[in-house]
Amino acid sequence: MSAAEDEGQQQKLTIFYDGKVCVSDVTHLQARWIMKEASKEMAEEEKNMMKLNRSLSQSQRQMCSPNNNNASSLSMKRSLQRFLQKRKDRILHSPHPYHHP
């Protein structure tokens, strides 16, 4: 069989997509084109997922950053400072600050 005859010969192609099965008669060229387009779509989808993951991880790092100057981080710093100051005062003014007889 020559290459030209092989290219034009119909074959069954089974495609699984979006939870559905599709069986079609296609030529070798049509099957190659379908595979090429599917590969492009998958590469684009993977690229978009990588961008999304990068942007999510950057926003998570910004939210967890100790240098974040939003109101909640400032209030946590103040709360911690008050706690440490009270603890220091208890240690200085009590003979046994954490021991209860």
PDB file of N, CA, C and O in Angstrom, residues 13-89:
ATOM      1  N   LEU A  13     -11.674   5.790  14.932  1.00  0.00           N
ATOM      2  CA  LEU A  13     -10.991   6.552  15.975  1.00  0.00           C
ATOM      3  C   LEU A  13     -11.948   6.688  17.149  1.00  0.00           C
ATOM      4  O   LEU A  13     -13.093   7.134  16.977  1.00  0.00           O
ATOM      5  N   THR A  14     -11.503   6.296  18.330  1.00  0.00           N
ATOM      6  CA  THR A  14     -12.317   6.416  19.534  1.00  0.00           C
ATOM      7  C   THR A  14     -11.743   7.544  20.381  1.00  0.00           C
ATOM      8  O   THR A  14     -10.557   7.550  20.694  1.00  0.00           O
ATOM      9  N   ILE A  15     -12.601   8.498  20.737  1.00  0.00           N
ATOM     10  CA  ILE A  15     -12.182   9.655  21.535  1.00  0.00           C
ATOM     11  C   ILE A  15     -12.972   9.649  22.837  1.00  0.00           C
ATOM     12  O   ILE A  15     -14.194   9.555  22.826  1.00  0.00           O
ATOM     13  N   PHE A  16     -12.251   9.749  23.945  1.00  0.00           N
ATOM     14  CA  PHE A  16     -12.862   9.901  25.265  1.00  0.00           C
ATOM     15  C   PHE A  16     -12.681  11.351  25.664  1.00  0.00           C
ATOM     16  O   PHE A  16     -11.556  11.819  25.820  1.00  0.00           O
ATOM     17  N   TYR A  17     -13.771  12.111  25.819  1.00  0.00           N
ATOM     18  CA  TYR A  17     -13.658  13.522  26.151  1.00  0.00           C
ATOM     19  C   TYR A  17     -14.851  13.946  26.993  1.00  0.00           C
ATOM     20  O   TYR A  17     -15.998  13.665  26.657  1.00  0.00           O
ATOM     21  N   ASP A  18     -14.548  14.619  28.087  1.00  0.00           N
ATOM     22  CA  ASP A  18     -15.587  15.181  28.948  1.00  0.00           C
ATOM     23  C   ASP A  18     -16.598  14.113  29.383  1.00  0.00           C
ATOM     24  O   ASP A  18     -17.798  14.359  29.402  1.00  0.00           O
ATOM     25  N   GLY A  19     -16.099  12.920  29.693  1.00  0.00           N
ATOM     26  CA  GLY A  19     -16.964  11.852  30.173  1.00  0.00           C
ATOM     27  C   GLY A  19     -17.780  11.178  29.090  1.00  0.00           C
ATOM     28  O   GLY A  19     -18.688  10.408  29.380  1.00  0.00           O
ATOM     29  N   LYS A  20     -17.483  11.469  27.831  1.00  0.00           N
ATOM     30  CA  LYS A  20     -18.238  10.880  26.723  1.00  0.00           C
ATOM     31  C   LYS A  20     -17.282  10.119  25.809  1.00  0.00           C
ATOM     32  O   LYS A  20     -16.096  10.410  25.755  1.00  0.00           O
ATOM     33  N   VAL A  21     -17.843   9.158  25.077  1.00  0.00           N
ATOM     34  CA  VAL A  21     -17.075   8.369  24.123  1.00  0.00           C
ATOM     35  C   VAL A  21     -17.625   8.656  22.733  1.00  0.00           C
ATOM     36  O   VAL A  21     -18.837   8.640  22.516  1.00  0.00           O
ATOM     37  N   CYS A  22     -16.722   8.945  21.804  1.00  0.00           N
ATOM     38  CA  CYS A  22     -17.120   9.219  20.427  1.00  0.00           C
ATOM     39  C   CYS A  22     -16.284   8.332  19.511  1.00  0.00           C
ATOM     40  O   CYS A  22     -15.060   8.329  19.591  1.00  0.00           O
ATOM     41  N   VAL A  23     -16.932   7.564  18.644  1.00  0.00           N
ATOM     42  CA  VAL A  23     -16.243   6.723  17.674  1.00  0.00           C
ATOM     43  C   VAL A  23     -16.545   7.283  16.295  1.00  0.00           C
ATOM     44  O   VAL A  23     -17.709   7.485  15.937  1.00  0.00           O
ATOM     45  N   SER A  24     -15.484   7.559  15.518  1.00  0.00           N
ATOM     46  CA  SER A  24     -15.641   8.153  14.191  1.00  0.00           C
ATOM     47  C   SER A  24     -14.732   7.463  13.191  1.00  0.00           C
ATOM     48  O   SER A  24     -13.696   6.908  13.555  1.00  0.00           O
ATOM     49  N   ASP A  25     -15.119   7.539  11.925  1.00  0.00           N
ATOM     50  CA  ASP A  25     -14.252   7.095  10.841  1.00  0.00           C
ATOM     51  C   ASP A  25     -13.438   8.303  10.398  1.00  0.00           C
ATOM     52  O   ASP A  25     -14.002   9.332  10.008  1.00  0.00           O
ATOM     53  N   VAL A  26     -12.118   8.192  10.477  1.00  0.00           N
ATOM     54  CA  VAL A  26     -11.241   9.301  10.087  1.00  0.00           C
ATOM     55  C   VAL A  26     -10.057   8.766   9.296  1.00  0.00           C
ATOM     56  O   VAL A  26      -9.712   7.595   9.379  1.00  0.00           O
ATOM     57  N   THR A  27      -9.451   9.659   8.538  1.00  0.00           N
ATOM     58  CA  THR A  27      -8.226   9.292   7.832  1.00  0.00           C
ATOM     59  C   THR A  27      -7.049   9.485   8.774  1.00  0.00           C
ATOM     60  O   THR A  27      -7.179  10.077   9.847  1.00  0.00           O
ATOM     61  N   HIS A  28      -5.898   9.008   8.341  1.00  0.00           N
ATOM     62  CA  HIS A  28      -4.683   9.155   9.134  1.00  0.00           C
ATOM     63  C   HIS A  28      -4.368  10.639   9.360  1.00  0.00           C
ATOM     64  O   HIS A  28      -4.011  11.042  10.471  1.00  0.00           O
ATOM     65  N   LEU A  29      -4.515  11.449   8.322  1.00  0.00           N
ATOM     66  CA  LEU A  29      -4.242  12.890   8.455  1.00  0.00           C
ATOM     67  C   LEU A  29      -5.197  13.556   9.436  1.00  0.00           C
ATOM     68  O   LEU A  29      -4.796  14.402  10.232  1.00  0.00           O
ATOM     69  N   GLN A  30      -6.478  13.181   9.367  1.00  0.00           N
ATOM     70  CA  GLN A  30      -7.452  13.755  10.299  1.00  0.00           C
ATOM     71  C   GLN A  30      -7.114  13.363  11.744  1.00  0.00           C
ATOM     72  O   GLN A  30      -7.200  14.196  12.650  1.00  0.00           O
ATOM     73  N   ALA A  31      -6.726  12.123  11.943  1.00  0.00           N
ATOM     74  CA  ALA A  31      -6.368  11.665  13.285  1.00  0.00           C
ATOM     75  C   ALA A  31      -5.146  12.422  13.801  1.00  0.00           C
ATOM     76  O   ALA A  31      -5.112  12.840  14.965  1.00  0.00           O
ATOM     77  N   ARG A  32      -4.145  12.619  12.939  1.00  0.00           N
ATOM     78  CA  ARG A  32      -2.957  13.373  13.346  1.00  0.00           C
ATOM     79  C   ARG A  32      -3.319  14.809  13.702  1.00  0.00           C
ATOM     80  O   ARG A  32      -2.809  15.373  14.668  1.00  0.00           O
ATOM     81  N   TRP A  33      -4.212  15.423  12.917  1.00  0.00           N
ATOM     82  CA  TRP A  33      -4.624  16.802  13.192  1.00  0.00           C
ATOM     83  C   TRP A  33      -5.350  16.877  14.541  1.00  0.00           C
ATOM     84  O   TRP A  33      -5.103  17.777  15.340  1.00  0.00           O
ATOM     85  N   ILE A  34      -6.228  15.924  14.794  1.00  0.00           N
ATOM     86  CA  ILE A  34      -6.967  15.901  16.073  1.00  0.00           C
ATOM     87  C   ILE A  34      -5.995  15.771  17.241  1.00  0.00           C
ATOM     88  O   ILE A  34      -6.114  16.479  18.242  1.00  0.00           O
ATOM     89  N   MET A  35      -5.028  14.880  17.116  1.00  0.00           N
ATOM     90  CA  MET A  35      -4.046  14.692  18.186  1.00  0.00           C
ATOM     91  C   MET A  35      -3.208  15.956  18.392  1.00  0.00           C
ATOM     92  O   MET A  35      -2.913  16.338  19.535  1.00  0.00           O
ATOM     93  N   LYS A  36      -2.841  16.614  17.307  1.00  0.00           N
ATOM     94  CA  LYS A  36      -2.054  17.844  17.395  1.00  0.00           C
ATOM     95  C   LYS A  36      -2.845  18.940  18.123  1.00  0.00           C
ATOM     96  O   LYS A  36      -2.328  19.617  19.016  1.00  0.00           O
ATOM     97  N   GLU A  37      -4.100  19.111  17.754  1.00  0.00           N
ATOM     98  CA  GLU A  37      -4.942  20.130  18.395  1.00  0.00           C
ATOM     99  C   GLU A  37      -5.185  19.799  19.868  1.00  0.00           C
ATOM    100  O   GLU A  37      -5.180  20.691  20.715  1.00  0.00           O
ATOM    101  N   ALA A  38      -5.387  18.535  20.178  1.00  0.00           N
ATOM    102  CA  ALA A  38      -5.585  18.140  21.575  1.00  0.00           C
ATOM    103  C   ALA A  38      -4.323  18.412  22.387  1.00  0.00           C
ATOM    104  O   ALA A  38      -4.399  18.876  23.526  1.00  0.00           O
ATOM    105  N   SER A  39      -3.163  18.157  21.796  1.00  0.00           N
ATOM    106  CA  SER A  39      -1.897  18.422  22.490  1.00  0.00           C
ATOM    107  C   SER A  39      -1.733  19.915  22.764  1.00  0.00           C
ATOM    108  O   SER A  39      -1.289  20.312  23.840  1.00  0.00           O
ATOM    109  N   LYS A  40      -2.088  20.739  21.779  1.00  0.00           N
ATOM    110  CA  LYS A  40      -2.006  22.201  21.969  1.00  0.00           C
ATOM    111  C   LYS A  40      -2.905  22.641  23.119  1.00  0.00           C
ATOM    112  O   LYS A  40      -2.506  23.432  23.962  1.00  0.00           O
ATOM    113  N   GLU A  41      -4.128  22.115  23.114  1.00  0.00           N
ATOM    114  CA  GLU A  41      -5.090  22.489  24.155  1.00  0.00           C
ATOM    115  C   GLU A  41      -4.597  22.062  25.534  1.00  0.00           C
ATOM    116  O   GLU A  41      -4.684  22.828  26.498  1.00  0.00           O
ATOM    117  N   MET A  42      -4.038  20.856  25.624  1.00  0.00           N
ATOM    118  CA  MET A  42      -3.524  20.378  26.904  1.00  0.00           C
ATOM    119  C   MET A  42      -2.339  21.213  27.368  1.00  0.00           C
ATOM    120  O   MET A  42      -2.224  21.535  28.548  1.00  0.00           O
ATOM    121  N   ALA A  43      -1.458  21.592  26.442  1.00  0.00           N
ATOM    122  CA  ALA A  43      -0.302  22.412  26.807  1.00  0.00           C
ATOM    123  C   ALA A  43      -0.756  23.780  27.298  1.00  0.00           C
ATOM    124  O   ALA A  43      -0.226  24.313  28.283  1.00  0.00           O
ATOM    125  N   GLU A  44      -1.749  24.357  26.635  1.00  0.00           N
ATOM    126  CA  GLU A  44      -2.272  25.662  27.047  1.00  0.00           C
ATOM    127  C   GLU A  44      -2.935  25.573  28.419  1.00  0.00           C
ATOM    128  O   GLU A  44      -2.748  26.441  29.274  1.00  0.00           O
ATOM    129  N   GLU A  45      -3.686  24.505  28.640  1.00  0.00           N
ATOM    130  CA  GLU A  45      -4.348  24.317  29.941  1.00  0.00           C
ATOM    131  C   GLU A  45      -3.311  24.141  31.053  1.00  0.00           C
ATOM    132  O   GLU A  45      -3.449  24.712  32.137  1.00  0.00           O
ATOM    133  N   GLU A  46      -2.250  23.378  30.778  1.00  0.00           N
ATOM    134  CA  GLU A  46      -1.192  23.184  31.766  1.00  0.00           C
ATOM    135  C   GLU A  46      -0.486  24.500  32.065  1.00  0.00           C
ATOM    136  O   GLU A  46      -0.178  24.806  33.220  1.00  0.00           O
ATOM    137  N   LYS A  47      -0.245  25.292  31.032  1.00  0.00           N
ATOM    138  CA  LYS A  47       0.398  26.603  31.198  1.00  0.00           C
ATOM    139  C   LYS A  47      -0.474  27.520  32.072  1.00  0.00           C
ATOM    140  O   LYS A  47       0.034  28.192  32.974  1.00  0.00           O
ATOM    141  N   ASN A  48      -1.774  27.515  31.832  1.00  0.00           N
ATOM    142  CA  ASN A  48      -2.687  28.330  32.632  1.00  0.00           C
ATOM    143  C   ASN A  48      -2.722  27.871  34.083  1.00  0.00           C
ATOM    144  O   ASN A  48      -2.786  28.699  34.997  1.00  0.00           O
ATOM    145  N   MET A  49      -2.667  26.549  34.305  1.00  0.00           N
ATOM    146  CA  MET A  49      -2.660  26.033  35.671  1.00  0.00           C
ATOM    147  C   MET A  49      -1.374  26.433  36.394  1.00  0.00           C
ATOM    148  O   MET A  49      -1.406  26.770  37.575  1.00  0.00           O
ATOM    149  N   MET A  50      -0.248  26.421  35.690  1.00  0.00           N
ATOM    150  CA  MET A  50       1.017  26.829  36.291  1.00  0.00           C
ATOM    151  C   MET A  50       0.965  28.303  36.689  1.00  0.00           C
ATOM    152  O   MET A  50       1.414  28.678  37.767  1.00  0.00           O
ATOM    153  N   LYS A  51       0.397  29.148  35.823  1.00  0.00           N
ATOM    154  CA  LYS A  51       0.255  30.572  36.139  1.00  0.00           C
ATOM    155  C   LYS A  51      -0.634  30.763  37.360  1.00  0.00           C
ATOM    156  O   LYS A  51      -0.326  31.558  38.246  1.00  0.00           O
ATOM    157  N   LEU A  52      -1.742  30.030  37.400  1.00  0.00           N
ATOM    158  CA  LEU A  52      -2.666  30.129  38.529  1.00  0.00           C
ATOM    159  C   LEU A  52      -1.981  29.695  39.820  1.00  0.00           C
ATOM    160  O   LEU A  52      -2.092  30.370  40.852  1.00  0.00           O
ATOM    161  N   ASN A  53      -1.255  28.578  39.781  1.00  0.00           N
ATOM    162  CA  ASN A  53      -0.544  28.100  40.976  1.00  0.00           C
ATOM    163  C   ASN A  53       0.494  29.108  41.443  1.00  0.00           C
ATOM    164  O   ASN A  53       0.659  29.336  42.634  1.00  0.00           O
ATOM    165  N   ARG A  54       1.223  29.719  40.478  1.00  0.00           N
ATOM    166  CA  ARG A  54       2.225  30.711  40.845  1.00  0.00           C
ATOM    167  C   ARG A  54       1.579  31.916  41.512  1.00  0.00           C
ATOM    168  O   ARG A  54       2.054  32.403  42.533  1.00  0.00           O
ATOM    169  N   SER A  55       0.476  32.400  40.941  1.00  0.00           N
ATOM    170  CA  SER A  55      -0.166  33.580  41.522  1.00  0.00           C
ATOM    171  C   SER A  55      -0.763  33.262  42.893  1.00  0.00           C
ATOM    172  O   SER A  55      -0.709  34.084  43.800  1.00  0.00           O
ATOM    173  N   LEU A  56      -1.306  32.049  43.072  1.00  0.00           N
ATOM    174  CA  LEU A  56      -1.838  31.667  44.375  1.00  0.00           C
ATOM    175  C   LEU A  56      -0.734  31.571  45.413  1.00  0.00           C
ATOM    176  O   LEU A  56      -0.894  32.031  46.541  1.00  0.00           O
ATOM    177  N   SER A  57       0.389  30.977  45.044  1.00  0.00           N
ATOM    178  CA  SER A  57       1.473  30.843  46.017  1.00  0.00           C
ATOM    179  C   SER A  57       2.054  32.205  46.372  1.00  0.00           C
ATOM    180  O   SER A  57       2.429  32.451  47.511  1.00  0.00           O
ATOM    181  N   GLN A  58       2.102  33.135  45.415  1.00  0.00           N
ATOM    182  CA  GLN A  58       2.590  34.481  45.723  1.00  0.00           C
ATOM    183  C   GLN A  58       1.642  35.193  46.678  1.00  0.00           C
ATOM    184  O   GLN A  58       2.080  35.827  47.636  1.00  0.00           O
ATOM    185  N   SER A  59       0.340  35.068  46.446  1.00  0.00           N
ATOM    186  CA  SER A  59      -0.609  35.734  47.338  1.00  0.00           C
ATOM    187  C   SER A  59      -0.581  35.103  48.728  1.00  0.00           C
ATOM    188  O   SER A  59      -0.723  35.796  49.733  1.00  0.00           O
ATOM    189  N   GLN A  60      -0.375  33.784  48.805  1.00  0.00           N
ATOM    190  CA  GLN A  60      -0.283  33.132  50.113  1.00  0.00           C
ATOM    191  C   GLN A  60       0.967  33.593  50.850  1.00  0.00           C
ATOM    192  O   GLN A  60       0.930  33.820  52.048  1.00  0.00           O
ATOM    193  N   ARG A  61       2.090  33.737  50.133  1.00  0.00           N
ATOM    194  CA  ARG A  61       3.306  34.214  50.778  1.00  0.00           C
ATOM    195  C   ARG A  61       3.108  35.643  51.283  1.00  0.00           C
ATOM    196  O   ARG A  61       3.567  35.990  52.361  1.00  0.00           O
ATOM    197  N   GLN A  62       2.418  36.480  50.515  1.00  0.00           N
ATOM    198  CA  GLN A  62       2.181  37.859  50.949  1.00  0.00           C
ATOM    199  C   GLN A  62       1.311  37.879  52.194  1.00  0.00           C
ATOM    200  O   GLN A  62       1.538  38.667  53.105  1.00  0.00           O
ATOM    201  N   MET A  63       0.309  36.992  52.242  1.00  0.00           N
ATOM    202  CA  MET A  63      -0.577  36.975  53.403  1.00  0.00           C
ATOM    203  C   MET A  63       0.153  36.482  54.643  1.00  0.00           C
ATOM    204  O   MET A  63      -0.118  36.935  55.747  1.00  0.00           O
ATOM    205  N   CYS A  64       1.076  35.555  54.480  1.00  0.00           N
ATOM    206  CA  CYS A  64       1.784  34.971  55.621  1.00  0.00           C
ATOM    207  C   CYS A  64       3.066  35.702  55.960  1.00  0.00           C
ATOM    208  O   CYS A  64       3.741  35.348  56.920  1.00  0.00           O
ATOM    209  N   SER A  65       3.403  36.691  55.205  1.00  0.00           N
ATOM    210  CA  SER A  65       4.652  37.409  55.418  1.00  0.00           C
ATOM    211  C   SER A  65       4.630  38.158  56.746  1.00  0.00           C
ATOM    212  O   SER A  65       3.669  38.836  57.067  1.00  0.00           O
ATOM    213  N   PRO A  66       5.713  38.061  57.548  1.00  0.00           N
ATOM    214  CA  PRO A  66       5.751  38.788  58.811  1.00  0.00           C
ATOM    215  C   PRO A  66       5.870  40.298  58.600  1.00  0.00           C
ATOM    216  O   PRO A  66       5.572  41.071  59.486  1.00  0.00           O
ATOM    217  N   ASN A  67       6.268  40.716  57.428  1.00  0.00           N
ATOM    218  CA  ASN A  67       6.387  42.144  57.140  1.00  0.00           C
ATOM    219  C   ASN A  67       5.098  42.735  56.599  1.00  0.00           C
ATOM    220  O   ASN A  67       5.076  43.867  56.147  1.00  0.00           O
ATOM    221  N   ASN A  68       4.044  41.977  56.619  1.00  0.00           N
ATOM    222  CA  ASN A  68       2.761  42.444  56.114  1.00  0.00           C
ATOM    223  C   ASN A  68       2.243  43.553  57.032  1.00  0.00           C
ATOM    224  O   ASN A  68       2.111  43.364  58.229  1.00  0.00           O
ATOM    225  N   ASN A  69       1.937  44.707  56.509  1.00  0.00           N
ATOM    226  CA  ASN A  69       1.559  45.858  57.329  1.00  0.00           C
ATOM    227  C   ASN A  69       0.055  46.058  57.425  1.00  0.00           C
ATOM    228  O   ASN A  69      -0.394  47.166  57.666  1.00  0.00           O
ATOM    229  N   ASN A  70      -0.728  45.017  57.290  1.00  0.00           N
ATOM    230  CA  ASN A  70      -2.161  45.213  57.427  1.00  0.00           C
ATOM    231  C   ASN A  70      -2.541  45.274  58.907  1.00  0.00           C
ATOM    232  O   ASN A  70      -1.761  44.987  59.802  1.00  0.00           O
ATOM    233  N   ALA A  71      -3.777  45.645  59.174  1.00  0.00           N
ATOM    234  CA  ALA A  71      -4.231  45.889  60.542  1.00  0.00           C
ATOM    235  C   ALA A  71      -4.162  44.644  61.423  1.00  0.00           C
ATOM    236  O   ALA A  71      -3.810  44.736  62.603  1.00  0.00           O
ATOM    237  N   SER A  72      -4.466  43.477  60.875  1.00  0.00           N
ATOM    238  CA  SER A  72      -4.467  42.268  61.708  1.00  0.00           C
ATOM    239  C   SER A  72      -3.062  41.908  62.180  1.00  0.00           C
ATOM    240  O   SER A  72      -2.882  41.469  63.313  1.00  0.00           O
ATOM    241  N   SER A  73      -2.056  42.084  61.321  1.00  0.00           N
ATOM    242  CA  SER A  73      -0.703  41.753  61.768  1.00  0.00           C
ATOM    243  C   SER A  73      -0.216  42.744  62.821  1.00  0.00           C
ATOM    244  O   SER A  73       0.497  42.370  63.743  1.00  0.00           O
ATOM    245  N   LEU A  74      -0.618  44.006  62.692  1.00  0.00           N
ATOM    246  CA  LEU A  74      -0.240  44.995  63.709  1.00  0.00           C
ATOM    247  C   LEU A  74      -0.906  44.684  65.044  1.00  0.00           C
ATOM    248  O   LEU A  74      -0.268  44.782  66.092  1.00  0.00           O
ATOM    249  N   SER A  75      -2.169  44.289  65.012  1.00  0.00           N
ATOM    250  CA  SER A  75      -2.854  43.962  66.266  1.00  0.00           C
ATOM    251  C   SER A  75      -2.247  42.709  66.903  1.00  0.00           C
ATOM    252  O   SER A  75      -2.147  42.625  68.122  1.00  0.00           O
ATOM    253  N   MET A  76      -1.818  41.743  66.077  1.00  0.00           N
ATOM    254  CA  MET A  76      -1.164  40.555  66.644  1.00  0.00           C
ATOM    255  C   MET A  76       0.167  40.927  67.287  1.00  0.00           C
ATOM    256  O   MET A  76       0.499  40.423  68.359  1.00  0.00           O
ATOM    257  N   LYS A  77       0.909  41.809  66.658  1.00  0.00           N
ATOM    258  CA  LYS A  77       2.181  42.246  67.230  1.00  0.00           C
ATOM    259  C   LYS A  77       1.958  42.946  68.565  1.00  0.00           C
ATOM    260  O   LYS A  77       2.664  42.699  69.541  1.00  0.00           O
ATOM    261  N   ARG A  78       0.958  43.821  68.615  1.00  0.00           N
ATOM    262  CA  ARG A  78       0.655  44.532  69.858  1.00  0.00           C
ATOM    263  C   ARG A  78       0.211  43.579  70.945  1.00  0.00           C
ATOM    264  O   ARG A  78       0.609  43.707  72.111  1.00  0.00           O
ATOM    265  N   SER A  79      -0.612  42.609  70.573  1.00  0.00           N
ATOM    266  CA  SER A  79      -1.082  41.625  71.543  1.00  0.00           C
ATOM    267  C   SER A  79       0.083  40.822  72.105  1.00  0.00           C
ATOM    268  O   SER A  79       0.167  40.581  73.314  1.00  0.00           O
ATOM    269  N   LEU A  80       0.985  40.408  71.228  1.00  0.00           N
ATOM    270  CA  LEU A  80       2.156  39.663  71.676  1.00  0.00           C
ATOM    271  C   LEU A  80       3.040  40.515  72.577  1.00  0.00           C
ATOM    272  O   LEU A  80       3.531  40.042  73.612  1.00  0.00           O
ATOM    273  N   GLN A  81       3.214  41.767  72.240  1.00  0.00           N
ATOM    274  CA  GLN A  81       4.018  42.665  73.080  1.00  0.00           C
ATOM    275  C   GLN A  81       3.398  42.822  74.460  1.00  0.00           C
ATOM    276  O   GLN A  81       4.101  42.795  75.480  1.00  0.00           O
ATOM    277  N   ARG A  82       2.067  42.994  74.523  1.00  0.00           N
ATOM    278  CA  ARG A  82       1.389  43.109  75.822  1.00  0.00           C
ATOM    279  C   ARG A  82       1.560  41.834  76.642  1.00  0.00           C
ATOM    280  O   ARG A  82       1.837  41.883  77.839  1.00  0.00           O
ATOM    281  N   PHE A  83       1.398  40.676  75.997  1.00  0.00           N
ATOM    282  CA  PHE A  83       1.564  39.404  76.688  1.00  0.00           C
ATOM    283  C   PHE A  83       2.973  39.274  77.249  1.00  0.00           C
ATOM    284  O   PHE A  83       3.159  38.907  78.427  1.00  0.00           O
ATOM    285  N   LEU A  84       3.978  39.575  76.437  1.00  0.00           N
ATOM    286  CA  LEU A  84       5.361  39.446  76.896  1.00  0.00           C
ATOM    287  C   LEU A  84       5.667  40.427  78.022  1.00  0.00           C
ATOM    288  O   LEU A  84       6.392  40.090  78.964  1.00  0.00           O
ATOM    289  N   GLN A  85       5.121  41.634  77.950  1.00  0.00           N
ATOM    290  CA  GLN A  85       5.338  42.615  79.006  1.00  0.00           C
ATOM    291  C   GLN A  85       4.696  42.157  80.311  1.00  0.00           C
ATOM    292  O   GLN A  85       5.301  42.241  81.384  1.00  0.00           O
ATOM    293  N   LYS A  86       3.472  41.639  80.258  1.00  0.00           N
ATOM    294  CA  LYS A  86       2.804  41.130  81.457  1.00  0.00           C
ATOM    295  C   LYS A  86       3.569  39.948  82.041  1.00  0.00           C
ATOM    296  O   LYS A  86       3.704  39.824  83.262  1.00  0.00           O
ATOM    297  N   ARG A  87       4.069  39.087  81.197  1.00  0.00           N
ATOM    298  CA  ARG A  87       4.844  37.948  81.658  1.00  0.00           C
ATOM    299  C   ARG A  87       6.114  38.407  82.357  1.00  0.00           C
ATOM    300  O   ARG A  87       6.481  37.904  83.426  1.00  0.00           O
ATOM    301  N   LYS A  88       6.756  39.387  81.759  1.00  0.00           N
ATOM    302  CA  LYS A  88       7.980  39.927  82.371  1.00  0.00           C
ATOM    303  C   LYS A  88       7.658  40.537  83.741  1.00  0.00           C
ATOM    304  O   LYS A  88       8.393  40.323  84.721  1.00  0.00           O
ATOM    305  N   ASP A  89       6.553  41.262  83.841  1.00  0.00           N
ATOM    306  CA  ASP A  89       6.140  41.864  85.108  1.00  0.00           C
ATOM    307  C   ASP A  89       5.843  40.788  86.158  1.00  0.00           C
ATOM    308  O   ASP A  89       6.211  40.933  87.327  1.00  0.00           O
TER     309      ASP A  89
END
